[in-house]
Structure formats: structure tokens, C-alpha cells
Amino acid sequence: MERPTHRMRDLRHQGALAVLRHLHRQPGVTRSELARALDLSSGSATDLVARLKRLRLLDEVASAPSGGRGRPSPTLVAHPAGPLVCVVDISHERWRVAAVELGGRIVQHTSGRHVDREPDAVLDRVRREIAACRRRLGHRIRAVSVAVAATVRGTEVVQAATLGWRRVSLEPLRPAADVPLLVGNDASLAGLAEARRGAGAGVRVVLHLTVEVGVGGVLVVDGDLLDGATGAGGEFGHLPFGDPTLRCPCGATGCWDLLVDGRAMARQLGQPAPDDPRTAAEHILAAAPRDPAARAAVDGAARALGRGVGGLVNALDPALVTLSGLAVDLSAAAPREVDAGYRAGLMSFRRGQPPPLVPSTLGPDGRIAGAADAAFDTVLTVPGIEAWSRSTARVREGAT
């Protein structure tokens, strides 16, 4: 029999990758649904599924009875011994470490609050959790992906104002030299997930914005992040949409951040800057229905949010804007003010049919989902699958 050429092998790899990428975004499809989505013949789909099952990359499980006639078709899911990614979420108050399988399901999860926000203390605790995850799951962990509330460049936190970090390398979180380490801004990664599998699914150009302590986000085009030359893009909160007399912890003046979060509301109320702006914002929002001063502070932040969104729509021309975090709370508490600010900030030709502002469907888990998606983007490649195949073969040989 003729030995397969490199081109033949490459075509088989590309077909397998198309199957795995589709399954990652839409777990639970049947083989026939997969064939239709990827324009495969029934025979090709059967061959690819069989090969991926042998590689422990996917599996088929019986579907729940639908009540209709005939036996339901089995659905495609992640293999129970298949590849996983270790995902880390570091916010200004908490850390989370999760193992995520193909398709996005979290299979293991630990979390805790920062006892000490110093970089060494936080990274040491997280590093130990990653090591424990890898001890439990072994070679199945194919990458570590970190979502952090910070401006990042490569694997370095350039600045995390809420944590008080500057120029902090996250390389200590890499468990081994051969395990990829990815680091991304948490809002950008949440936007990636929202565009791929949340409220923006199926929309070509999505702008995602989140407000926690300041404003973050990202523009996603055809399912890919546009995060700049070094990964430090999406810092929308540091656009000079605000009061130029106010200096931001980032070093700039007039940042939009300072008009839309708990710091802005506290300042409006004549209160000192809160230690935890997110919690302060929640308290002011809760008081707004019965306290006119709190109501005015919420309304001011809501108008500033809407106006800034309008400016970004003018510049980036998205088809849809997804909102998460405090942005959703402000929109719910003061919808007229958000809308008024939004329309005032839009160029006149856009006001007839402005891009809708819709709440996130993924919520806080968007950061985990986005970090997992970024990691699987490196795993679901020809080198990634070949490395998985070699690793699985070694484990099988060791077991025998």
C-alpha cells in the first residue's frame, strides 16, 4: 500500500481539527449535525470521529430520549480521558483555578480570597493550586491560561491598579517548560467567550465592555480578539472621555474609568475613594431607589457609561455591544440615562439603527470560558494534536 504523503496527512489533520473546533464551540452535536455543519460526507464524518475517538479526543454518548419515534442519535462530547486546560482567574479580591475540557465544561474547580495582595503571595498560592491540578490530572493538562484584572503584555502584568501590581511576570505559574502559558486581560477574555458562545454568537463584529473597577473590553471580529500588537489593547477605560483634572492610577488624566464605577459614585456623594470600588458601587445602587443623592450618583455614572459606549461605536463600528459586570447593573438601574448618554455620543447617522446594547449571557464565568478558549486555540492545532497523540501513546505504554 502506498505510504501517505505529507499533504494527505495534513488534509486529515485539518479535517480532524475542524471537527474538534466545532465540537469545542458546540458540544453535544450529533454526527449527522456535524457533517452538515462542516459539509462532510457521512463516510468522512464517520472516519474522522472514529480516529478522534481512538486518540481520546472525543467520545459519543447516548442522547436522552426525546419522546419521538426511533432511537435518538448519540451525541459527540469531550473524551473522559481527553485533553484539559488549566484556567486561572485573578481578580482584585479573589483567585480561581479550574480544569476545563473540550467544549468548555469545568471538571474541577478551586477558589479563594486573597489573604495578601502582594504579587509573590498571590502567585505562590495560585502556583501551588496549578501544581495540585497537574498532579491530579497529569499529561491531560495541555496549557495554563490566566485571566487577570490588569493590563498585560505577553506573560507580564504591566499594571494592575486594583491589585497594586506593576511589571509582574506571571512566568512562575508555568508548571513545566513544555506547557504553554497564556496571559490575558480578564475583560478581553470574557469578550472572546461572549462573542463565540454567548450573546454575540453568530455576529461578525462584537464590542464587549465590562465595568468592575474601571472599564475593560475588546473588539472581536470573526471570533478573534483584536487586542493589539503586544496584547495590551482593549484598555477602553483609559480613553480620555472624562474630566481632565482627574488623574487616574494608570498615570493618565481624564480617564473614562473615573466616571463610571464605584469611585465615580463615591466622589459624587462627597465620600473618599473606596478601598473596594465594586462593593461600594453595589451599596450605592442598592440605596438609589430611596436615596436621591445615591440616585443622582447612579444616573451620572450611567450617562457617562452610555456616552463612552457611543464614542467607541463611532470609532469601531461594531454590529453589537455586549455588557457585563457593573455595566449591566447600571443599565438595569438607569436605562434611560444609559440610552440618553449613548445616543448623545453617537454620530447622527448611527442614531436610527444603533448597535444594540445587550447584557452578557455568561456573566462572571465569561472570564474562565474565554481563558479556556484562548488555551484551546493553542491545543487545537496540528502541533498540539500531534503532541497530544505522542503523550497519550507514552501513557498507554507506561500502563502496559
CSV table of C-alpha atoms in Angstrom, one decimal:
chain,number,residue,atom,x,y,z
A,1,MET,CA,0.0,0.0,0.0
A,2,GLU,CA,1.3,3.5,-0.8
A,3,ARG,CA,2.5,5.4,2.2
A,4,PRO,CA,0.5,8.6,2.9
A,5,THR,CA,2.2,11.8,1.7
A,6,HIS,CA,2.7,14.8,3.9
A,7,ARG,CA,-0.2,16.5,2.0
A,8,MET,CA,-2.6,13.6,2.7
A,9,ARG,CA,-1.6,13.6,6.4
A,10,ASP,CA,-2.1,17.4,6.5
A,11,LEU,CA,-5.5,17.2,5.0
A,12,ARG,CA,-6.5,14.5,7.6
A,13,HIS,CA,-5.2,16.8,10.3
A,14,GLN,CA,-7.2,19.7,9.0
A,15,GLY,CA,-10.4,17.7,8.9
A,16,ALA,CA,-9.8,16.5,12.4
A,17,LEU,CA,-9.1,20.0,13.7
A,18,ALA,CA,-12.3,21.3,12.0
A,19,VAL,CA,-14.3,18.6,13.9
A,20,LEU,CA,-12.6,19.4,17.2
A,21,ARG,CA,-13.0,23.1,16.9
A,22,HIS,CA,-16.7,22.7,16.0
A,23,LEU,CA,-17.2,20.4,19.0
A,24,HIS,CA,-15.5,22.9,21.3
A,25,ARG,CA,-17.9,25.7,20.3
A,26,GLN,CA,-21.0,23.5,20.1
A,27,PRO,CA,-20.6,20.4,22.3
A,28,GLY,CA,-23.4,17.8,22.1
A,29,VAL,CA,-23.9,17.8,18.4
A,30,THR,CA,-24.7,14.5,16.6
A,31,ARG,CA,-22.5,13.0,13.9
A,32,SER,CA,-25.1,14.0,11.2
A,33,GLU,CA,-25.3,17.6,12.5
A,34,LEU,CA,-21.5,17.8,12.4
A,35,ALA,CA,-21.4,16.5,8.8
A,36,ARG,CA,-23.9,19.1,7.7
A,37,ALA,CA,-22.2,22.0,9.6
A,38,LEU,CA,-18.8,21.1,8.1
A,39,ASP,CA,-20.1,20.0,4.7
A,40,LEU,CA,-18.7,16.4,5.2
A,41,SER,CA,-19.9,13.2,3.6
A,42,SER,CA,-21.3,10.7,6.0
A,43,GLY,CA,-18.4,8.4,5.4
A,44,SER,CA,-15.8,11.2,6.1
A,45,ALA,CA,-17.6,12.2,9.3
A,46,THR,CA,-17.6,8.6,10.5
A,47,ASP,CA,-13.9,8.1,9.7
A,48,LEU,CA,-12.9,11.3,11.4
A,49,VAL,CA,-15.0,10.6,14.5
A,50,ALA,CA,-13.6,7.1,14.8
A,51,ARG,CA,-10.0,8.4,14.5
A,52,LEU,CA,-10.6,11.1,17.1
A,53,LYS,CA,-12.1,8.5,19.5
A,54,ARG,CA,-9.0,6.3,19.2
A,55,LEU,CA,-6.9,9.4,20.1
A,56,ARG,CA,-9.1,10.0,23.1
A,57,LEU,CA,-10.1,13.4,21.8
A,58,LEU,CA,-13.8,12.9,21.7
A,59,ASP,CA,-16.4,10.4,22.5
A,60,GLU,CA,-20.0,9.5,21.7
A,61,VAL,CA,-22.7,9.2,24.4
A,62,ALA,CA,-26.3,8.2,24.2
A,63,SER,CA,-28.8,11.1,24.0
A,64,ALA,CA,-31.7,11.4,26.4
A,65,PRO,CA,-34.9,10.1,24.9
A,66,SER,CA,-36.8,12.9,23.2
A,67,GLY,CA,-40.2,11.4,23.3
A,68,GLY,CA,-40.3,11.0,19.5
A,69,ARG,CA,-40.2,7.8,17.4
A,70,GLY,CA,-37.0,5.9,16.9
A,71,ARG,CA,-33.8,5.7,18.9
A,72,PRO,CA,-32.0,9.1,19.4
A,73,SER,CA,-28.7,9.6,17.8
A,74,PRO,CA,-25.6,9.6,20.1
A,75,THR,CA,-24.0,13.0,20.6
A,76,LEU,CA,-20.4,14.0,20.4
A,77,VAL,CA,-18.7,15.1,23.7
A,78,ALA,CA,-15.2,15.5,25.1
A,79,HIS,CA,-13.5,12.2,25.8
A,80,PRO,CA,-13.4,11.4,29.6
A,81,ALA,CA,-9.6,11.0,29.4
A,82,GLY,CA,-9.1,13.8,26.9
A,83,PRO,CA,-7.1,17.0,27.0
A,84,LEU,CA,-7.8,19.7,29.5
A,85,VAL,CA,-6.6,23.2,30.1
A,86,CYS,CA,-5.9,24.8,33.4
A,87,VAL,CA,-7.5,28.2,33.7
A,88,VAL,CA,-6.7,30.8,36.3
A,89,ASP,CA,-8.8,33.9,37.1
A,90,ILE,CA,-7.1,36.6,39.3
A,91,SER,CA,-9.4,39.5,40.3
A,92,HIS,CA,-8.8,42.3,42.7
A,93,GLU,CA,-10.4,40.2,45.5
A,94,ARG,CA,-10.2,36.5,44.6
A,95,TRP,CA,-8.5,33.8,42.6
A,96,ARG,CA,-9.9,30.8,40.9
A,97,VAL,CA,-8.2,27.7,39.3
A,98,ALA,CA,-10.2,25.4,37.1
A,99,ALA,CA,-9.6,22.4,34.8
A,100,VAL,CA,-11.7,22.8,31.6
A,101,GLU,CA,-12.4,20.2,29.0
A,102,LEU,CA,-13.1,20.5,25.3
A,103,GLY,CA,-16.5,22.1,24.9
A,104,GLY,CA,-15.9,24.4,27.9
A,105,ARG,CA,-17.2,22.3,30.8
A,106,ILE,CA,-15.4,22.9,34.1
A,107,VAL,CA,-14.4,19.5,35.5
A,108,GLN,CA,-12.5,20.7,38.6
A,109,HIS,CA,-12.5,24.0,40.4
A,110,THR,CA,-11.0,25.6,43.5
A,111,SER,CA,-11.1,29.3,44.6
A,112,GLY,CA,-10.3,31.6,47.5
A,113,ARG,CA,-9.8,35.2,48.6
A,114,HIS,CA,-6.5,37.0,48.6
A,115,VAL,CA,-5.1,37.0,52.2
A,116,ASP,CA,-2.2,39.2,50.9
A,117,ARG,CA,-2.4,41.0,47.6
A,118,GLU,CA,1.4,41.2,47.2
A,119,PRO,CA,2.4,39.5,43.9
A,120,ASP,CA,4.6,36.9,45.5
A,121,ALA,CA,1.9,35.8,47.9
A,122,VAL,CA,-0.9,35.6,45.3
A,123,LEU,CA,1.3,33.9,42.7
A,124,ASP,CA,2.7,31.4,45.2
A,125,ARG,CA,-0.9,30.3,46.2
A,126,VAL,CA,-2.0,30.1,42.6
A,127,ARG,CA,1.1,28.2,41.6
A,128,ARG,CA,0.5,25.6,44.3
A,129,GLU,CA,-3.1,25.1,43.1
A,130,ILE,CA,-1.9,24.7,39.5
A,131,ALA,CA,0.7,22.1,40.6
A,132,ALA,CA,-2.0,20.2,42.5
A,133,CYS,CA,-4.3,20.3,39.5
A,134,ARG,CA,-1.4,18.9,37.3
A,135,ARG,CA,-0.6,16.1,39.9
A,136,ARG,CA,-4.3,15.0,39.8
A,137,LEU,CA,-4.7,15.2,36.0
A,138,GLY,CA,-1.2,14.6,34.7
A,139,HIS,CA,-0.5,14.8,31.0
A,140,ARG,CA,-4.1,15.8,30.3
A,141,ILE,CA,-3.2,19.4,31.2
A,142,ARG,CA,-2.1,20.8,27.9
A,143,ALA,CA,-1.8,24.6,28.7
A,144,VAL,CA,-2.3,27.1,31.5
A,145,SER,CA,-4.3,30.2,30.7
A,146,VAL,CA,-4.5,33.2,33.1
A,147,ALA,CA,-7.2,35.9,33.1
A,148,VAL,CA,-6.1,38.8,35.2
A,149,ALA,CA,-7.6,42.1,36.0
A,150,ALA,CA,-4.7,44.0,34.6
A,151,THR,CA,-3.0,45.4,31.6
A,152,VAL,CA,-0.9,42.6,30.2
A,153,ARG,CA,1.9,42.3,27.7
A,154,GLY,CA,2.9,38.7,26.8
A,155,THR,CA,3.1,36.9,30.2
A,156,GLU,CA,3.8,40.1,32.2
A,157,VAL,CA,1.3,42.2,34.1
A,158,VAL,CA,2.3,45.7,33.1
A,159,GLN,CA,-0.1,47.3,35.5
A,160,ALA,CA,-2.9,46.2,37.8
A,161,ALA,CA,-4.1,49.3,39.6
A,162,THR,CA,-6.6,47.4,41.8
A,163,LEU,CA,-4.0,44.9,43.0
A,164,GLY,CA,-1.2,47.5,43.2
A,165,TRP,CA,1.0,45.5,40.8
A,166,ARG,CA,3.4,46.9,38.3
A,167,ARG,CA,5.8,44.9,36.0
A,168,VAL,CA,5.0,41.5,37.5
A,169,SER,CA,6.0,38.4,35.5
A,170,LEU,CA,3.5,35.5,35.6
A,171,GLU,CA,6.1,33.0,34.4
A,172,PRO,CA,6.2,31.4,37.9
A,173,LEU,CA,2.7,30.0,37.0
A,174,ARG,CA,4.2,27.9,34.2
A,175,PRO,CA,4.2,24.3,35.6
A,176,ALA,CA,6.8,23.0,33.1
A,177,ALA,CA,8.9,24.3,30.2
A,178,ASP,CA,6.8,22.4,27.7
A,179,VAL,CA,3.4,23.6,28.9
A,180,PRO,CA,2.2,26.8,27.2
A,181,LEU,CA,1.4,29.7,29.5
A,182,LEU,CA,-1.0,32.3,28.2
A,183,VAL,CA,-1.9,35.5,30.0
A,184,GLY,CA,-4.8,37.9,29.0
A,185,ASN,CA,-6.8,40.7,30.4
A,186,ASP,CA,-9.9,39.3,32.1
A,187,ALA,CA,-12.3,41.7,30.3
A,188,SER,CA,-10.8,40.9,26.9
A,189,LEU,CA,-11.1,37.1,27.5
A,190,ALA,CA,-14.7,37.5,28.7
A,191,GLY,CA,-15.4,39.3,25.5
A,192,LEU,CA,-13.8,36.5,23.4
A,193,ALA,CA,-16.2,34.0,25.1
A,194,GLU,CA,-19.2,36.3,24.8
A,195,ALA,CA,-18.6,36.7,21.1
A,196,ARG,CA,-18.0,33.0,20.4
A,197,ARG,CA,-20.6,31.3,22.7
A,198,GLY,CA,-22.6,34.0,24.5
A,199,ALA,CA,-24.8,36.9,23.5
A,200,GLY,CA,-22.6,37.7,20.5
A,201,ALA,CA,-22.5,34.2,19.0
A,202,GLY,CA,-23.1,34.4,15.2
A,203,VAL,CA,-22.3,38.2,15.0
A,204,ARG,CA,-19.3,39.0,13.0
A,205,VAL,CA,-18.1,42.2,14.8
A,206,VAL,CA,-18.8,42.4,18.6
A,207,LEU,CA,-17.7,45.0,21.0
A,208,HIS,CA,-17.6,43.7,24.6
A,209,LEU,CA,-17.4,46.1,27.6
A,210,THR,CA,-17.3,45.3,31.3
A,211,VAL,CA,-17.2,47.6,34.3
A,212,GLU,CA,-15.8,46.3,37.5
A,213,VAL,CA,-13.1,48.7,38.9
A,214,GLY,CA,-12.9,50.7,35.7
A,215,VAL,CA,-13.8,49.7,32.2
A,216,GLY,CA,-12.3,46.9,30.1
A,217,GLY,CA,-13.3,45.1,27.0
A,218,VAL,CA,-12.3,44.1,23.5
A,219,LEU,CA,-13.4,44.1,19.9
A,220,VAL,CA,-13.9,40.6,18.5
A,221,VAL,CA,-14.0,40.1,14.7
A,222,ASP,CA,-14.9,36.7,13.2
A,223,GLY,CA,-14.3,35.1,16.6
A,224,ASP,CA,-10.8,36.6,17.1
A,225,LEU,CA,-9.6,39.2,19.6
A,226,LEU,CA,-8.2,42.4,18.3
A,227,ASP,CA,-6.0,43.1,21.3
A,228,GLY,CA,-3.1,45.0,19.7
A,229,ALA,CA,0.5,44.3,18.8
A,230,THR,CA,1.5,43.2,22.3
A,231,GLY,CA,-1.8,42.0,23.8
A,232,ALA,CA,-2.3,45.2,25.8
A,233,GLY,CA,-5.2,46.6,23.7
A,234,GLY,CA,-8.8,46.9,24.9
A,235,GLU,CA,-8.0,49.4,27.7
A,236,PHE,CA,-11.1,51.4,26.9
A,237,GLY,CA,-11.3,52.8,30.4
A,238,HIS,CA,-8.2,54.8,29.8
A,239,LEU,CA,-9.6,56.7,26.9
A,240,PRO,CA,-9.7,60.4,27.8
A,241,PHE,CA,-13.5,60.6,27.9
A,242,GLY,CA,-13.5,62.0,31.4
A,243,ASP,CA,-12.6,65.1,33.5
A,244,PRO,CA,-9.1,66.1,32.5
A,245,THR,CA,-8.4,67.4,36.0
A,246,LEU,CA,-8.7,63.9,37.5
A,247,ARG,CA,-5.6,61.8,37.5
A,248,CYS,CA,-6.0,58.0,37.1
A,249,PRO,CA,-3.8,55.5,38.9
A,250,CYS,CA,-2.7,54.4,35.4
A,251,GLY,CA,-0.8,57.7,35.2
A,252,ALA,CA,-3.0,59.4,32.6
A,253,THR,CA,-5.6,62.2,33.2
A,254,GLY,CA,-9.2,62.3,32.3
A,255,CYS,CA,-9.7,58.5,32.0
A,256,TRP,CA,-13.3,57.2,31.4
A,257,ASP,CA,-12.7,54.8,34.2
A,258,LEU,CA,-13.1,57.5,36.8
A,259,LEU,CA,-16.6,58.4,35.7
A,260,VAL,CA,-18.4,55.0,35.6
A,261,ASP,CA,-17.5,52.9,38.6
A,262,GLY,CA,-17.8,53.0,42.4
A,263,ARG,CA,-15.1,55.6,42.6
A,264,ALA,CA,-17.2,58.0,40.5
A,265,MET,CA,-20.3,57.4,42.5
A,266,ALA,CA,-18.5,57.8,45.8
A,267,ARG,CA,-16.9,61.1,44.6
A,268,GLN,CA,-20.4,62.3,43.5
A,269,LEU,CA,-21.6,61.7,47.1
A,270,GLY,CA,-18.6,63.5,48.6
A,271,GLN,CA,-17.2,60.3,50.0
A,272,PRO,CA,-13.5,59.3,50.0
A,273,ALA,CA,-12.3,56.9,47.4
A,274,PRO,CA,-13.4,53.4,48.5
A,275,ASP,CA,-11.0,50.6,49.1
A,276,ASP,CA,-13.3,48.2,47.1
A,277,PRO,CA,-15.0,50.3,44.4
A,278,ARG,CA,-17.1,47.3,43.2
A,279,THR,CA,-18.6,46.7,46.6
A,280,ALA,CA,-19.1,50.4,47.1
A,281,ALA,CA,-21.0,50.6,43.8
A,282,GLU,CA,-23.3,47.8,44.8
A,283,HIS,CA,-24.2,49.6,48.0
A,284,ILE,CA,-24.9,52.8,46.2
A,285,LEU,CA,-27.0,51.0,43.6
A,286,ALA,CA,-29.0,49.4,46.4
A,287,ALA,CA,-29.6,52.7,48.1
A,288,ALA,CA,-30.6,54.6,44.9
A,289,PRO,CA,-34.4,53.7,45.0
A,290,ARG,CA,-34.8,55.5,48.3
A,291,ASP,CA,-31.9,58.0,48.5
A,292,PRO,CA,-32.0,60.9,46.0
A,293,ALA,CA,-28.2,61.6,46.4
A,294,ALA,CA,-27.4,57.9,45.6
A,295,ARG,CA,-29.9,58.1,42.7
A,296,ALA,CA,-28.1,61.1,41.2
A,297,ALA,CA,-24.7,59.3,41.6
A,298,VAL,CA,-26.0,56.3,39.7
A,299,ASP,CA,-27.6,58.4,37.0
A,300,GLY,CA,-24.3,60.3,36.4
A,301,ALA,CA,-22.3,57.1,36.1
A,302,ALA,CA,-25.0,55.6,33.8
A,303,ARG,CA,-24.9,58.7,31.4
A,304,ALA,CA,-21.1,58.6,31.4
A,305,LEU,CA,-21.2,54.9,30.5
A,306,GLY,CA,-23.7,55.4,27.6
A,307,ARG,CA,-21.7,58.4,26.2
A,308,GLY,CA,-18.5,56.5,26.2
A,309,VAL,CA,-20.1,53.5,24.5
A,310,GLY,CA,-21.3,55.9,21.8
A,311,GLY,CA,-17.8,57.1,21.2
A,312,LEU,CA,-16.5,53.6,20.9
A,313,VAL,CA,-19.2,52.6,18.5
A,314,ASN,CA,-18.3,55.7,16.3
A,315,ALA,CA,-14.6,54.5,16.3
A,316,LEU,CA,-15.0,50.7,16.0
A,317,ASP,CA,-18.3,50.2,14.1
A,318,PRO,CA,-19.5,47.0,15.8
A,319,ALA,CA,-22.8,45.3,15.0
A,320,LEU,CA,-23.5,44.5,18.6
A,321,VAL,CA,-22.3,45.7,22.0
A,322,THR,CA,-22.3,43.2,24.9
A,323,LEU,CA,-22.1,44.4,28.5
A,324,SER,CA,-21.1,42.7,31.7
A,325,GLY,CA,-20.4,43.4,35.3
A,326,LEU,CA,-21.4,46.8,36.7
A,327,ALA,CA,-22.4,47.9,33.2
A,328,VAL,CA,-25.3,45.5,33.3
A,329,ASP,CA,-26.3,46.8,36.8
A,330,LEU,CA,-26.2,50.4,35.7
A,331,SER,CA,-28.2,49.6,32.6
A,332,ALA,CA,-30.9,47.9,34.7
A,333,ALA,CA,-30.9,50.7,37.3
A,334,ALA,CA,-30.9,53.7,35.0
A,335,PRO,CA,-31.8,52.5,31.5
A,336,ARG,CA,-33.0,56.0,30.3
A,337,GLU,CA,-29.7,57.6,31.4
A,338,VAL,CA,-27.6,55.0,29.6
A,339,ASP,CA,-29.7,55.3,26.5
A,340,ALA,CA,-29.6,59.1,26.6
A,341,GLY,CA,-25.8,59.2,27.0
A,342,TYR,CA,-25.4,56.5,24.3
A,343,ARG,CA,-27.5,58.4,21.7
A,344,ALA,CA,-25.9,61.8,22.6
A,345,GLY,CA,-22.5,60.2,22.0
A,346,LEU,CA,-23.4,58.7,18.6
A,347,MET,CA,-22.8,60.3,15.3
A,348,SER,CA,-26.2,61.4,13.9
A,349,PHE,CA,-26.2,58.8,11.0
A,350,ARG,CA,-26.0,56.0,13.5
A,351,ARG,CA,-28.9,57.0,15.7
A,352,GLY,CA,-31.6,55.5,13.5
A,353,GLN,CA,-30.3,51.9,14.0
A,354,PRO,CA,-27.6,52.0,16.6
A,355,PRO,CA,-25.9,48.7,17.6
A,356,PRO,CA,-27.9,47.1,20.4
A,357,LEU,CA,-26.5,47.1,23.9
A,358,VAL,CA,-27.2,43.6,25.3
A,359,PRO,CA,-26.3,42.0,28.7
A,360,SER,CA,-23.8,39.2,28.8
A,361,THR,CA,-25.2,35.7,29.0
A,362,LEU,CA,-22.1,34.2,30.5
A,363,GLY,CA,-21.7,36.6,33.5
A,364,PRO,CA,-18.7,36.1,35.8
A,365,ASP,CA,-17.9,32.7,34.2
A,366,GLY,CA,-17.1,34.5,30.9
A,367,ARG,CA,-13.5,35.1,32.1
A,368,ILE,CA,-13.0,31.4,32.7
A,369,ALA,CA,-14.7,30.5,29.4
A,370,GLY,CA,-12.6,33.0,27.4
A,371,ALA,CA,-9.3,31.9,29.0
A,372,ALA,CA,-10.2,28.3,28.2
A,373,ASP,CA,-11.0,29.2,24.6
A,374,ALA,CA,-7.6,31.0,24.3
A,375,ALA,CA,-5.9,27.9,25.6
A,376,PHE,CA,-7.7,25.5,23.3
A,377,ASP,CA,-6.8,27.7,20.4
A,378,THR,CA,-3.2,26.6,21.0
A,379,VAL,CA,-4.1,23.0,21.8
A,380,LEU,CA,-6.4,22.5,18.7
A,381,THR,CA,-3.5,22.9,16.2
A,382,VAL,CA,-1.6,20.4,14.2
A,383,PRO,CA,1.4,20.6,16.5
A,384,GLY,CA,-0.9,20.5,19.5
A,385,ILE,CA,-2.8,17.4,18.4
A,386,GLU,CA,0.5,15.6,17.4
A,387,ALA,CA,1.9,16.4,20.9
A,388,TRP,CA,-1.3,15.0,22.5
A,389,SER,CA,-1.0,11.8,20.4
A,390,ARG,CA,2.6,11.3,21.5
A,391,SER,CA,1.8,12.0,25.1
A,392,THR,CA,-1.2,9.6,25.1
A,393,ALA,CA,0.9,6.9,23.4
A,394,ARG,CA,3.5,7.2,26.2
A,395,VAL,CA,0.9,6.9,28.9
A,396,ARG,CA,-0.5,3.8,27.3
A,397,GLU,CA,2.9,2.3,27.0
A,398,GLY,CA,3.6,3.1,30.7
A,399,ALA,CA,0.3,1.4,31.7
A,400,THR,CA,1.3,-1.8,29.9
